[in-house]
Short mmCIF file of C-alpha atoms and ligand atoms in Angstrom, two decimals:
data_model
loop_
_atom_site.label_atom_id
_atom_site.label_comp_id
_atom_site.label_asym_id
_atom_site.label_seq_id
_atom_site.Cartn_x
_atom_site.Cartn_y
_atom_site.Cartn_z
CA UNK D 95 0.91 -36.66 61.27
CA UNK D 96 -1.20 -38.48 58.78
CA UNK D 97 -0.80 -42.12 59.60
CA UNK D 98 -4.59 -42.27 59.81
CA UNK D 99 -6.10 -39.29 58.13
CA UNK D 100 -9.72 -38.74 58.91
CA UNK D 101 -11.14 -37.37 55.65
CA UNK D 102 -13.74 -35.38 57.58
CA UNK D 103 -11.31 -33.71 59.98
CA UNK D 104 -10.86 -29.97 59.42
CA UNK D 105 -7.45 -29.73 61.08
CA UNK D 106 -6.16 -32.53 58.86
CA UNK D 107 -7.61 -30.70 55.88
CA UNK D 108 -5.71 -27.53 56.80
CA UNK D 109 -2.42 -29.36 57.14
CA UNK D 110 -2.79 -31.52 54.04
CA UNK D 111 -4.06 -28.71 51.85
CA UNK D 112 -1.14 -26.46 52.85
CA UNK D 113 1.33 -29.24 52.16
CA UNK D 114 -0.33 -29.82 48.78
CA UNK D 115 0.00 -26.12 47.91
CA UNK D 116 3.71 -26.26 48.69
CA UNK D 117 4.12 -29.27 46.44
CA UNK D 118 2.18 -27.57 43.65
CA UNK D 119 4.27 -24.39 43.97
CA UNK D 120 7.46 -26.50 43.83
CA UNK D 121 6.15 -28.30 40.77
CA UNK D 122 5.51 -25.02 38.97
CA UNK D 123 8.82 -23.48 40.08
CA UNK D 124 10.73 -26.44 38.69
CA UNK D 125 8.57 -27.13 35.66
CA UNK D 126 11.22 -26.29 33.09
CA UNK D 127 13.54 -29.00 34.42
CA UNK D 128 11.04 -31.64 33.23
CA UNK D 129 10.58 -33.10 29.76
CA UNK D 130 7.63 -31.20 28.27
CA UNK D 131 5.79 -34.18 26.93
CA UNK D 132 5.36 -37.32 28.96
CA UNK D 133 7.52 -40.24 27.81
CA UNK D 134 5.46 -43.07 29.32
CA UNK D 135 4.22 -45.96 27.19
CA UNK D 136 0.50 -46.64 26.71
CA UNK D 137 -0.86 -48.64 29.65
CA UNK D 138 1.97 -47.52 31.96
CA UNK D 139 -0.29 -46.85 34.92
CA UNK D 140 -2.24 -50.08 35.45
CA UNK D 141 0.73 -52.17 36.67
CA UNK D 142 1.61 -49.40 39.13
CA UNK D 143 -1.78 -49.35 40.87
CA UNK D 144 -3.75 -52.00 42.76
CA UNK D 145 -6.40 -53.77 40.72
CA UNK D 146 -9.24 -52.54 42.94
CA UNK D 147 -10.04 -49.65 45.28
CA UNK D 148 -8.83 -49.94 48.89
CA UNK D 149 -11.31 -51.17 51.47
CA UNK D 150 -9.66 -49.32 54.34
CA UNK D 151 -8.87 -45.60 54.41
CA UNK D 152 -5.39 -44.68 53.26
CA UNK D 153 -3.34 -41.80 54.65
CA UNK D 154 -3.32 -38.69 52.52
CA UNK D 155 0.49 -38.67 52.59
CA UNK D 156 0.50 -42.01 50.75
CA UNK D 157 -1.91 -40.74 48.12
CA UNK D 158 0.14 -37.56 47.66
CA UNK D 159 3.33 -39.57 47.37
CA UNK D 160 1.73 -41.54 44.53
CA UNK D 161 0.95 -38.30 42.73
CA UNK D 162 4.69 -37.61 42.67
CA UNK D 163 5.84 -41.11 41.78
CA UNK D 164 3.06 -42.46 39.56
CA UNK D 165 0.97 -39.61 38.19
CA UNK D 166 3.61 -36.96 37.47
CA UNK D 167 5.52 -39.15 34.98
CA UNK D 168 2.29 -39.38 32.99
CA UNK D 169 1.76 -35.61 32.88
CA UNK D 170 2.53 -33.48 29.83
CA UNK D 171 3.42 -30.04 31.16
CA UNK D 172 1.19 -27.49 29.48
CA UNK D 173 2.68 -24.64 31.52
CA UNK D 174 6.26 -25.54 30.50
CA UNK D 175 8.11 -22.84 28.51
CA UNK D 176 8.89 -25.48 25.86
CA UNK D 177 5.19 -26.20 25.36
CA UNK D 178 4.52 -24.73 21.91
CA UNK D 179 2.03 -27.34 20.71
CA UNK D 180 -1.71 -27.04 20.04
CA UNK D 181 -2.59 -23.78 21.82
CA UNK D 182 -1.54 -22.31 25.16
CA UNK D 183 -3.57 -23.66 28.06
CA UNK D 184 -1.57 -22.56 31.04
CA UNK D 185 -3.01 -22.08 34.47
CA UNK D 186 -2.18 -19.05 36.58
CA UNK D 187 -1.93 -18.48 40.31
CA UNK D 188 -5.04 -16.26 40.50
CA UNK D 189 -7.11 -18.85 38.61
CA UNK D 190 -5.77 -21.66 40.79
CA UNK D 191 -6.76 -19.83 43.96
CA UNK D 192 -10.20 -19.03 42.58
CA UNK D 193 -10.72 -22.72 41.81
CA UNK D 194 -10.11 -23.53 45.47
CA UNK D 195 -13.00 -21.28 46.47
CA UNK D 196 -15.12 -22.64 43.66
CA UNK D 197 -14.48 -26.16 44.97
CA UNK D 198 -15.32 -25.08 48.49
CA UNK D 199 -18.65 -23.57 47.37
CA UNK D 200 -19.28 -26.77 45.42
CA UNK D 201 -22.81 -27.14 44.13
CA UNK D 202 -24.78 -27.73 40.96
CA UNK D 203 -25.87 -24.06 40.64
CA UNK D 204 -28.51 -24.65 37.97
CA UNK D 205 -30.68 -21.70 38.87
CA UNK D 206 -30.39 -18.37 40.60
CA UNK D 207 -31.34 -19.43 44.12
CA UNK D 208 -28.86 -22.35 43.99
CA UNK D 209 -26.29 -19.58 44.64
CA UNK D 210 -27.27 -16.10 43.48
CA UNK D 211 -23.61 -15.04 43.28
CA UNK D 212 -22.84 -17.77 40.75
CA UNK D 213 -25.43 -16.46 38.30
CA UNK D 214 -24.86 -12.77 38.93
CA UNK D 215 -21.05 -12.83 38.81
CA UNK D 216 -21.17 -14.72 35.51
CA UNK D 217 -23.36 -12.07 33.90
CA UNK D 218 -21.17 -9.23 35.19
CA UNK D 219 -17.83 -10.81 34.33
CA UNK D 220 -18.98 -11.67 30.81
CA UNK D 221 -20.09 -8.08 30.31
CA UNK D 222 -16.64 -6.99 31.50
CA UNK D 223 -14.98 -9.39 29.11
CA UNK D 224 -17.20 -8.43 26.16
CA UNK D 225 -16.24 -4.79 26.73
CA UNK D 226 -12.56 -5.65 27.14
CA UNK D 227 -12.64 -7.49 23.79
CA UNK D 228 -14.42 -4.59 22.10
CA UNK D 229 -17.43 -6.73 21.17
CA UNK D 230 -20.44 -4.80 19.91
CA UNK D 231 -23.06 -3.76 22.43
CA UNK D 232 -25.53 -6.36 21.18
CA UNK D 233 -23.59 -9.05 23.04
CA UNK D 234 -23.85 -7.30 26.41
CA UNK D 235 -26.55 -8.40 28.85
CA UNK D 236 -27.55 -4.74 29.08
CA UNK D 237 -27.53 -4.23 25.31
CA UNK D 238 -30.42 -3.26 23.03
CA UNK D 239 -31.05 -6.76 21.62
CA UNK D 240 -31.25 -8.55 25.00
CA UNK D 241 -28.07 -10.48 24.44
CA UNK D 242 -25.57 -11.68 26.98
CA UNK D 243 -22.87 -14.17 27.79
CA UNK D 244 -22.62 -17.56 29.43
CA UNK D 245 -19.67 -19.76 30.34
CA UNK D 246 -19.59 -23.22 28.81
CA UNK D 247 -17.00 -25.94 29.24
CA UNK D 248 -15.71 -25.86 25.67
CA UNK D 249 -16.00 -24.23 22.28
CA UNK D 250 -17.45 -27.48 20.94
CA UNK D 251 -20.27 -27.34 23.46
CA UNK D 252 -20.87 -23.69 22.57
CA UNK D 253 -21.09 -24.52 18.86
CA UNK D 254 -23.55 -27.36 19.37
CA UNK D 255 -25.66 -25.17 21.64
CA UNK D 256 -25.88 -22.22 19.28
CA UNK D 257 -26.49 -24.53 16.34
CA UNK D 258 -29.56 -25.91 18.13
CA UNK D 259 -30.78 -22.36 18.75
CA UNK D 260 -30.12 -21.49 15.08
CA UNK D 261 -32.14 -24.48 13.88
CA UNK D 262 -35.12 -23.73 16.07
CA UNK D 263 -35.14 -20.07 15.16
CA UNK D 264 -34.90 -20.93 11.47
CA UNK D 265 -37.76 -23.43 11.66
CA UNK D 266 -39.92 -21.12 13.71
CA UNK D 267 -39.66 -18.50 10.99
CA UNK D 268 -40.11 -21.02 8.19
CA UNK D 269 -43.29 -22.40 9.79
CA UNK D 270 -44.71 -19.08 10.90
CA UNK D 271 -47.75 -19.30 8.62
CA UNK D 272 -48.88 -22.73 9.84
CA UNK D 273 -51.21 -23.13 12.82
CA UNK D 274 -49.45 -24.00 16.10
CA UNK D 275 -49.98 -27.67 17.05
CA UNK D 276 -51.43 -28.68 13.66
CA UNK D 277 -50.47 -31.90 11.89
CA UNK D 278 -49.66 -29.85 8.83
CA UNK D 279 -47.12 -27.82 10.79
CA UNK D 280 -45.61 -30.95 12.32
CA UNK D 281 -45.21 -32.63 8.91
CA UNK D 282 -43.74 -29.52 7.38
CA UNK D 283 -41.28 -29.17 10.25
CA UNK D 284 -39.91 -32.70 9.75
CA UNK D 285 -39.75 -32.18 6.00
CA UNK D 286 -37.77 -28.97 6.46
CA UNK D 287 -35.50 -30.54 9.05
CA UNK D 288 -34.30 -33.09 6.53
CA UNK D 289 -33.14 -30.28 4.23
CA UNK D 290 -31.13 -28.24 6.72
CA UNK D 291 -27.41 -27.68 6.13
CA UNK D 292 -24.80 -26.28 8.52
CA UNK D 293 -21.77 -24.66 6.90
CA UNK D 294 -18.13 -24.28 7.77
CA UNK D 295 -14.97 -23.69 5.76
CA UNK D 296 -12.13 -26.12 5.14
CA UNK D 297 -10.30 -24.24 7.91
CA UNK D 298 -13.19 -24.51 10.40
CA UNK D 299 -12.47 -26.54 13.51
CA UNK D 300 -13.88 -30.08 13.40
CA UNK D 301 -16.27 -29.25 16.26
CA UNK D 302 -18.71 -27.67 13.77
CA UNK D 303 -18.90 -30.86 11.72
CA UNK D 304 -19.28 -32.81 14.96
CA UNK D 305 -22.13 -30.56 16.11
CA UNK D 306 -23.94 -31.14 12.80
CA UNK D 307 -23.35 -34.88 13.21
CA UNK D 308 -24.81 -34.86 16.73
CA UNK D 309 -27.77 -32.73 15.64
CA UNK D 310 -28.44 -34.88 12.59
CA UNK D 311 -28.18 -32.15 9.96
CA UNK D 312 -26.08 -32.08 6.82
CA UNK D 313 -22.70 -30.40 6.90
CA UNK D 314 -21.17 -28.65 3.88
CA UNK D 315 -17.66 -27.31 3.52
CA UNK D 316 -17.00 -23.97 1.85
CA UNK D 317 -13.55 -24.03 0.21
CA UNK D 318 -10.82 -21.55 1.11
CA UNK D 319 -7.63 -20.89 -0.81
CA UNK D 320 -4.00 -20.00 -0.24
CA UNK D 321 -4.55 -16.81 -2.28
CA UNK D 322 -6.91 -15.54 0.46
CA UNK D 323 -4.59 -16.67 3.25
CA UNK D 324 -6.97 -19.61 3.92
CA UNK D 325 -9.66 -17.18 5.09
CA UNK D 326 -13.31 -17.75 4.24
CA UNK D 327 -14.57 -15.09 1.82
CA UNK D 328 -18.05 -13.72 1.21
CA UNK D 329 -17.92 -14.83 -2.44
CA UNK D 330 -17.21 -18.42 -1.43
CA UNK D 331 -20.12 -18.37 1.04
CA UNK D 332 -22.46 -16.87 -1.58
CA UNK D 333 -21.49 -19.50 -4.15
CA UNK D 334 -22.01 -22.38 -1.72
CA UNK D 335 -25.35 -21.05 -0.49
CA UNK D 336 -26.58 -20.62 -4.06
CA UNK D 337 -25.46 -24.12 -4.96
CA UNK D 338 -27.19 -25.68 -1.93
CA UNK D 339 -30.41 -23.75 -2.46
CA UNK D 340 -30.33 -24.82 -6.11
CA UNK D 341 -30.43 -28.41 -4.85
CA UNK D 342 -33.45 -27.69 -2.65
CA UNK D 343 -31.42 -27.60 0.57
CA UNK D 344 -31.66 -24.98 3.31
CA UNK D 345 -28.43 -23.57 4.74
CA UNK D 346 -29.29 -22.14 8.18
CA UNK D 347 -25.99 -21.88 10.05
CA UNK D 348 -22.36 -20.92 9.39
CA UNK D 349 -19.26 -20.99 11.59
CA UNK D 350 -16.89 -18.12 10.74
CA UNK D 351 -13.50 -18.28 12.43
CA UNK D 352 -11.22 -15.73 14.01
CA UNK D 353 -7.97 -17.69 14.13
CA UNK D 354 -8.28 -21.09 12.45
CA UNK D 355 -6.69 -24.02 14.19
CA UNK D 356 -4.15 -24.91 11.51
CA UNK D 357 -2.82 -21.50 10.37
CA UNK D 358 -4.70 -18.89 12.45
CA UNK D 359 -6.54 -17.44 9.44
CA UNK D 360 -9.21 -14.80 10.05
CA UNK D 361 -12.33 -15.07 7.92
CA UNK D 362 -13.60 -12.01 6.05
CA UNK D 363 -16.39 -10.94 8.40
CA UNK D 364 -17.51 -7.93 6.35
CA UNK D 365 -17.64 -10.02 3.16
CA UNK D 366 -19.53 -12.80 4.89
CA UNK D 367 -22.07 -10.30 6.26
CA UNK D 368 -22.64 -8.94 2.74
CA UNK D 369 -23.04 -12.41 1.27
CA UNK D 370 -25.52 -13.45 3.96
CA UNK D 371 -27.53 -10.24 3.54
CA UNK D 372 -27.78 -10.86 -0.20
CA UNK D 373 -28.63 -14.54 0.05
CA UNK D 374 -31.67 -14.90 2.24
CA UNK D 375 -30.93 -12.37 4.90
CA UNK D 376 -29.44 -12.34 8.34
CA UNK D 377 -32.57 -13.74 9.94
CA UNK D 378 -32.25 -17.00 8.02
CA UNK D 379 -28.55 -17.63 8.43
CA UNK D 380 -27.10 -17.72 11.94
CA UNK D 381 -23.40 -16.89 11.78
CA UNK D 382 -21.40 -17.98 14.81
CA UNK D 383 -17.88 -16.59 15.24
CA UNK D 384 -15.47 -19.17 16.61
CA UNK D 385 -12.59 -17.25 18.20
CA UNK D 386 -11.74 -19.99 20.69
CA UNK D 387 -8.01 -19.36 20.59
CA UNK D 388 -7.27 -16.03 18.90
CA UNK D 389 -10.25 -14.16 20.33
CA UNK D 390 -8.00 -13.31 23.27
CA UNK D 391 -6.01 -11.07 20.90
CA UNK D 392 -9.04 -8.75 20.86
CA UNK D 393 -7.90 -7.62 24.30
CA UNK D 394 -5.46 -5.47 22.32
CA UNK D 395 -7.31 -2.30 21.31
CA UNK D 396 -5.44 -2.17 17.98
CA UNK D 397 -7.18 -5.39 16.88
CA UNK D 398 -10.70 -4.34 17.78
CA UNK D 399 -11.49 -1.94 14.96
CA UNK D 400 -10.81 -4.48 12.23
CA UNK D 401 -11.97 -7.65 13.97
CA UNK D 402 -14.57 -6.89 16.64
CA UNK D 403 -16.44 -3.98 15.09
CA UNK D 404 -17.69 -5.88 12.00
CA UNK D 405 -19.48 -8.27 14.36
CA UNK D 406 -22.11 -5.59 14.94
CA UNK D 407 -23.61 -6.63 11.57
CA UNK D 408 -26.93 -8.39 12.01
CA UNK D 409 -25.91 -11.87 10.80
CA UNK D 410 -23.43 -12.43 13.64
CA UNK D 411 -25.62 -14.08 16.24
CA UNK D 412 -23.01 -15.50 18.57
CA UNK D 413 -19.33 -15.26 19.45
CA UNK D 414 -17.08 -17.56 21.45
CA UNK D 415 -13.61 -17.33 23.01
CA UNK D 416 -11.93 -19.74 25.41
CA UNK D 417 -10.27 -17.83 28.27
CA UNK D 418 -8.85 -21.25 29.19
CA UNK D 419 -6.63 -21.05 26.14
CA UNK D 420 -4.65 -17.84 25.94
CA UNK D 421 -6.21 -15.88 28.82
CA UNK D 422 -4.54 -17.58 31.80
CA UNK D 423 -7.80 -18.99 33.13
CA UNK D 424 -7.63 -22.59 34.24
CA UNK D 425 -9.49 -25.12 32.11
CA UNK D 426 -12.46 -25.16 31.67
CA UNK D 427 -13.79 -21.75 30.73
CA UNK D 428 -15.34 -21.07 27.33
CA UNK D 429 -17.18 -17.76 27.05
CA UNK D 430 -20.03 -17.51 24.57
CA UNK D 431 -22.21 -14.52 23.82
CA UNK D 432 -25.46 -14.35 21.91
CA UNK D 433 -27.18 -11.40 20.31
CA UNK D 434 -30.59 -12.49 21.62
CA UNK D 435 -30.67 -14.63 24.73
CA UNK D 436 -34.28 -15.57 24.01
CA UNK D 437 -33.07 -17.68 21.07
CA UNK D 438 -31.12 -19.92 23.44
CA UNK D 439 -33.81 -20.15 26.08
CA UNK D 440 -36.51 -20.98 23.51
CA UNK D 441 -34.45 -23.84 22.10
CA UNK D 442 -33.04 -25.18 25.36
CA UNK D 443 -35.58 -24.59 28.08
CA UNK D 444 -37.04 -27.85 29.23
CA UNK D 445 -39.93 -26.05 30.87
CA UNK D 446 -43.29 -26.08 29.18
CA UNK D 447 -44.06 -22.73 27.59
CA UNK D 448 -46.63 -21.83 30.27
CA UNK D 449 -43.85 -21.73 32.86
CA UNK D 450 -41.85 -19.15 30.97
CA UNK D 451 -41.65 -16.05 33.07
CA UNK D 452 -41.23 -12.37 32.59
CA UNK D 453 -38.37 -12.34 35.11
CA UNK D 454 -36.01 -14.20 32.78
CA UNK D 455 -36.84 -12.10 29.75
CA UNK D 456 -36.50 -8.94 31.81
CA UNK D 457 -33.16 -10.19 33.15
CA UNK D 458 -34.32 -10.00 36.74
CA UNK D 459 -32.96 -13.47 37.14
CA UNK D 460 -31.09 -15.45 34.52
CA UNK D 461 -31.74 -19.16 34.29
CA UNK D 462 -28.39 -20.22 32.89
CA UNK D 463 -29.55 -23.82 32.71
CA UNK D 464 -31.55 -22.67 29.67
CA UNK D 465 -28.39 -21.40 27.97
CA UNK D 466 -26.56 -24.73 27.97
CA UNK D 467 -26.92 -28.49 27.52
CA UNK D 468 -26.36 -29.72 31.11
CA UNK D 469 -28.61 -28.76 33.98
CA UNK D 470 -25.92 -28.35 36.67
CA UNK D 471 -23.08 -25.89 36.34
CA UNK D 472 -19.76 -25.03 37.95
CA UNK D 473 -18.83 -21.68 39.47
CA UNK D 474 -16.50 -20.85 36.57
CA UNK D 475 -16.86 -17.09 36.52
CA UNK D 476 -14.95 -16.86 39.78
CA UNK D 477 -11.62 -17.76 38.16
CA UNK D 478 -12.19 -15.36 35.28
CA UNK D 479 -12.98 -12.62 37.80
CA UNK D 480 -9.80 -13.39 39.78
CA UNK D 481 -7.73 -13.39 36.57
CA UNK D 482 -9.18 -10.13 35.24
CA UNK D 483 -8.63 -8.41 38.58
CA UNK D 484 -5.25 -9.86 39.54
CA UNK D 485 -3.65 -9.17 36.15
CA UNK D 486 -5.78 -6.20 35.23
CA UNK D 487 -6.47 -5.62 31.55
CA UNK D 488 -2.99 -4.12 31.32
CA UNK D 489 -1.42 -7.33 32.61
CA UNK D 490 -3.47 -9.50 30.28
CA UNK D 491 -2.58 -7.29 27.32
CA UNK D 492 1.11 -7.52 28.21
CA UNK D 493 0.80 -11.31 28.26
CA UNK D 494 -0.87 -11.35 24.83
CA UNK D 495 1.63 -8.88 23.37
CA UNK D 496 4.49 -11.05 24.55
CA UNK D 497 3.03 -14.13 22.84
CA UNK D 498 2.52 -12.16 19.62
CA UNK D 499 6.04 -10.67 19.71
CA UNK D 500 7.66 -14.03 20.44
CA UNK D 501 6.10 -15.61 17.36
CA UNK D 502 7.29 -12.63 15.30
CA UNK D 503 10.77 -13.06 16.74
CA UNK D 504 10.69 -16.76 15.88
CA UNK D 505 9.60 -15.95 12.35
CA UNK D 506 12.50 -13.51 11.94
CA UNK D 507 14.98 -16.10 13.28
CA UNK D 508 13.67 -18.79 10.95
CA UNK D 509 13.74 -16.43 7.96
CA UNK D 510 17.35 -15.61 8.79
CA UNK D 511 18.08 -19.33 8.33
CA UNK D 512 16.46 -19.42 4.90
CA UNK D 513 18.73 -22.20 3.64
CA UNK D 514 17.12 -24.47 6.21
CA UNK D 515 13.60 -23.15 6.75
CA UNK D 516 10.73 -21.79 4.74
CA UNK D 517 7.73 -20.05 6.29
CA UNK D 518 4.42 -21.63 5.35
CA UNK D 519 2.25 -19.03 7.10
CA UNK D 520 3.83 -16.11 8.97
CA UNK D 521 3.33 -15.25 12.63
CA UNK D 522 -0.25 -14.30 13.42
CA UNK D 523 -1.60 -14.02 16.95
CA UNK D 524 1.29 -16.00 18.39
CA UNK D 525 1.10 -18.85 15.88
CA UNK D 526 3.21 -19.68 12.83
CA UNK D 527 3.85 -22.61 10.54
CA UNK D 528 6.99 -23.49 8.59
CA UNK D 529 8.68 -26.25 6.63
CA UNK D 530 12.23 -27.56 6.45
CA UNK D 531 13.84 -27.24 3.03
CA UNK D 532 15.37 -30.33 1.45
CA UNK D 533 19.10 -30.39 2.23
CA UNK D 534 22.11 -31.97 0.63
CA UNK D 535 22.79 -35.44 1.91
CA UNK D 536 19.18 -36.48 2.45
CA UNK D 537 19.37 -39.05 -0.33
CA UNK D 538 17.34 -36.74 -2.50
CA UNK D 539 14.36 -36.88 -0.16
CA UNK D 540 11.70 -34.20 -0.38
CA UNK D 541 10.80 -31.33 1.92
CA UNK D 542 8.06 -33.32 3.59
CA UNK D 543 10.57 -35.98 4.66
CA UNK D 544 12.90 -33.31 6.05
CA UNK D 545 10.10 -31.49 7.84
CA UNK D 546 8.64 -34.66 9.37
CA UNK D 547 12.04 -35.95 10.41
CA UNK D 548 13.08 -32.74 12.14
CA UNK D 549 9.67 -32.48 13.78
CA UNK D 550 9.83 -36.04 15.14
CA UNK D 551 13.39 -35.55 16.41
CA UNK D 552 12.55 -32.32 18.27
CA UNK D 553 9.52 -33.86 19.96
CA UNK D 554 11.40 -37.04 20.86
CA UNK D 555 14.12 -35.04 22.59
CA UNK D 556 11.66 -33.59 25.10
CA UNK D 557 12.86 -29.99 25.50
CA UNK D 558 10.08 -28.67 23.26
CA UNK D 559 6.69 -29.92 22.27
CA UNK D 560 5.40 -28.85 18.83
CA UNK D 561 2.47 -29.93 16.69
CA UNK D 562 2.12 -30.14 12.94
CA UNK D 563 -0.56 -29.52 10.37
CA UNK D 564 -1.31 -30.53 6.81
CA UNK D 565 -2.81 -27.81 4.62
CA UNK D 566 -3.65 -28.64 1.00
CA UNK D 567 -1.15 -31.47 1.07
CA UNK D 568 1.69 -29.50 2.66
CA UNK D 569 3.03 -30.87 5.93
CA UNK D 570 4.15 -27.98 8.16
CA UNK D 571 5.45 -27.61 11.70
CA UNK D 572 3.15 -25.44 13.80
CA UNK D 573 4.40 -23.38 16.74
CA UNK D 574 2.37 -21.46 19.30
CA UNK D 575 4.20 -19.07 21.64
CA UNK D 576 1.45 -18.03 24.05
CA UNK D 577 2.30 -20.04 27.18
CA UNK D 578 2.93 -17.63 30.04
CA UNK D 579 6.46 -18.85 30.84
CA UNK D 580 7.80 -18.61 27.27
CA UNK D 581 10.56 -16.01 26.88
CA UNK D 582 12.97 -14.97 24.13
CA UNK D 583 15.57 -17.48 25.30
CA UNK D 584 13.09 -20.34 24.71
CA UNK D 585 12.25 -19.17 21.21
CA UNK D 586 15.93 -18.70 20.35
CA UNK D 587 16.65 -22.09 21.90
CA UNK D 588 14.05 -23.68 19.65
CA UNK D 589 15.82 -22.35 16.55
CA UNK D 590 19.09 -23.81 17.86
CA UNK D 591 17.48 -27.21 18.41
CA UNK D 592 15.86 -27.15 14.96
CA UNK D 593 19.17 -26.29 13.30
CA UNK D 594 20.97 -29.01 15.27
CA UNK D 595 18.43 -31.57 14.05
CA UNK D 596 18.86 -30.47 10.44
CA UNK D 597 22.64 -30.85 10.81
CA UNK D 598 22.25 -34.27 12.40
CA UNK D 599 20.08 -35.44 9.52
CA UNK D 600 22.54 -34.05 6.98
CA UNK D 601 25.34 -36.04 8.59
CA UNK D 602 23.40 -39.28 8.96
CA UNK D 603 21.53 -38.99 5.65
C1 PLP O 769 -9.44 -24.99 20.38
C2 PLP O 769 -10.43 -24.65 19.35
C3 PLP O 769 -11.68 -25.30 19.31
C4 PLP O 769 -12.05 -26.42 20.23
O1 PLP O 769 -12.11 -26.00 21.52
P1 PLP O 769 -12.78 -26.85 22.70
O2 PLP O 769 -13.04 -25.81 23.72
O3 PLP O 769 -11.74 -27.83 23.12
O4 PLP O 769 -13.99 -27.51 22.19
C5 PLP O 769 -12.58 -24.89 18.35
N1 PLP O 769 -12.29 -23.91 17.49
C6 PLP O 769 -11.10 -23.27 17.50
C7 PLP O 769 -10.84 -22.18 16.51
C8 PLP O 769 -10.14 -23.61 18.44
O5 PLP O 769 -8.98 -22.95 18.48
#
C-alpha cells in the first residue's frame, strides 16, 4: 500500500492515520507490560539513524516501523500504572482526539480573526474551569475586576509573564507623580528597577527564581519550617518584607504555592494576605498562586472553601494550574487567570499606546497575544473542552478522588510496616514522602543509605518509577498516585516491591 507514499495524498492520509491510531491504541492497551522508565544509554539513538536526512521520500510504513523499533525503547511511559514519579502527566482519549482536530486547524492564531473560535473557546473554557475550581469571581472574564484566563504552555511561562506584569504595575504606581516621558521619570524608573525583589519560599518551585533571573531582578527566599508543615506563613513573609525594606529594597512580587513540588505543602493564604495588607498593601505586592499540580484538587467542592475562597483577597492577582498534570489534558496546557487583564496587556502589548482599543478592554475581542510572551498560539482550549465534556466534572472528580485515596491507602500500608518505613510527610493531594528505617545487617549504615539504596533498586527494576526529594537535609522517597491507570493493586504491589528490596539489602548487607 505504501511503497511510495505521496505525503500530499488524502487517501494515503486516511489509511496511514487510521493505522497509526490502531498502533497507538495497542500501545496504550499494553502499556503496563513495558518497563516504566526507559533503559537506554545516553546517545543510544544516533547509531540507529542515518547521519543525514533522506533525499528521496520514504514510505510512511518505514517511518512508522522505526517508531516501534527505535523510538519506543527511548520512551518513558508517563501513562503507565507504575509511573509514580514527578507528577501525573497522562494523556486521555478525549484529549488525544481533540489534538487531532487542533492539528488539522493548524495556525498561529495570534489574534481573533486568525480563528475566532480559538480565542472565544479559550475564554469560555477558562471561565468554566475557574467556576469548577471554585475560584473567586474576580478571575472570571465576566467578573467585576475585568479578569480572565489564558492558556500558556507551562507554569514557568505563566510565572515569568505575571512577574513582568507585576513589575510594570509596581513601577507605574511608584512613578505616578513624575511627568510621562521626562528624563527624571526615566532615571527614577531605572533606579527603582535595580531595587526590585521577587519573593518565594524555600518550597517554591525553581521556576520563580528562574523568572527573576530572566527578568534581571533580585530573588529572595522566605524560610519555611517543619513545624508549619513546610507551608509559607504570613509572619515569615512580613519579617522578610520588613528586612528587605530596611535595606532599601522593594519587594514587589511573591509566589505562594498550593501544593509544593517536594512535599505538597499549602501556603497560608489568609496569613499571607494579612501580612501583605499590613506591609505596603495589596497594590504594591503582586501575589501569584502557583497551583500547577495540586490546583486540580480544587475540582473537589470540599477543598474549595478552605483553599479557593481566600483567593478573593485583594493581594492575589493571579492563579495558575496545569490541566496537563492531573487533569487528563495532554501536554501542554497551563491555565492562568489574572484579576485584571489590563495589567497583562499593558506590560505585554507590543503595540504603541495609540493603537490600544476599546474593544479589548470591553472584551469584545480578546487579543491573547498580549497575555503571553510568544505571538503565535496553539488551539489548546479544544482539548480542555473535550476533556471537561467527555469526563464531565463528575468524571474528573472521580479521577482526582481516586488519586487522593490511593495515596492515603499507600500511607496506611507503609505505616503498617513501621519497622521498615517512616512517613516523612503524609498523603496530601495524591502525594506522599517517606524514608526507609535503618535495618539490622546494613553494616550500621544510616537511614539515608537505606532509603537511597531501596529507591535506586526499585527504579532499576523497572516496574515502578519513583522520584526523591531532599528537605532540610532529609532524603525521602516521593510517590505520586495520580496517573489515570493506577489502581489499588499497583499501590499494594509497590509496598511488596519496597519490602522485597529491604529484605534483599538485609541479606546482602
Ligand atoms: C510542575 C510545577 C511547576 C513547573 O511546571 P511547568 O509547567 O513545567 O513549568 C511549577 N510549580 C509547581 C508547584 C509545579 O508542580
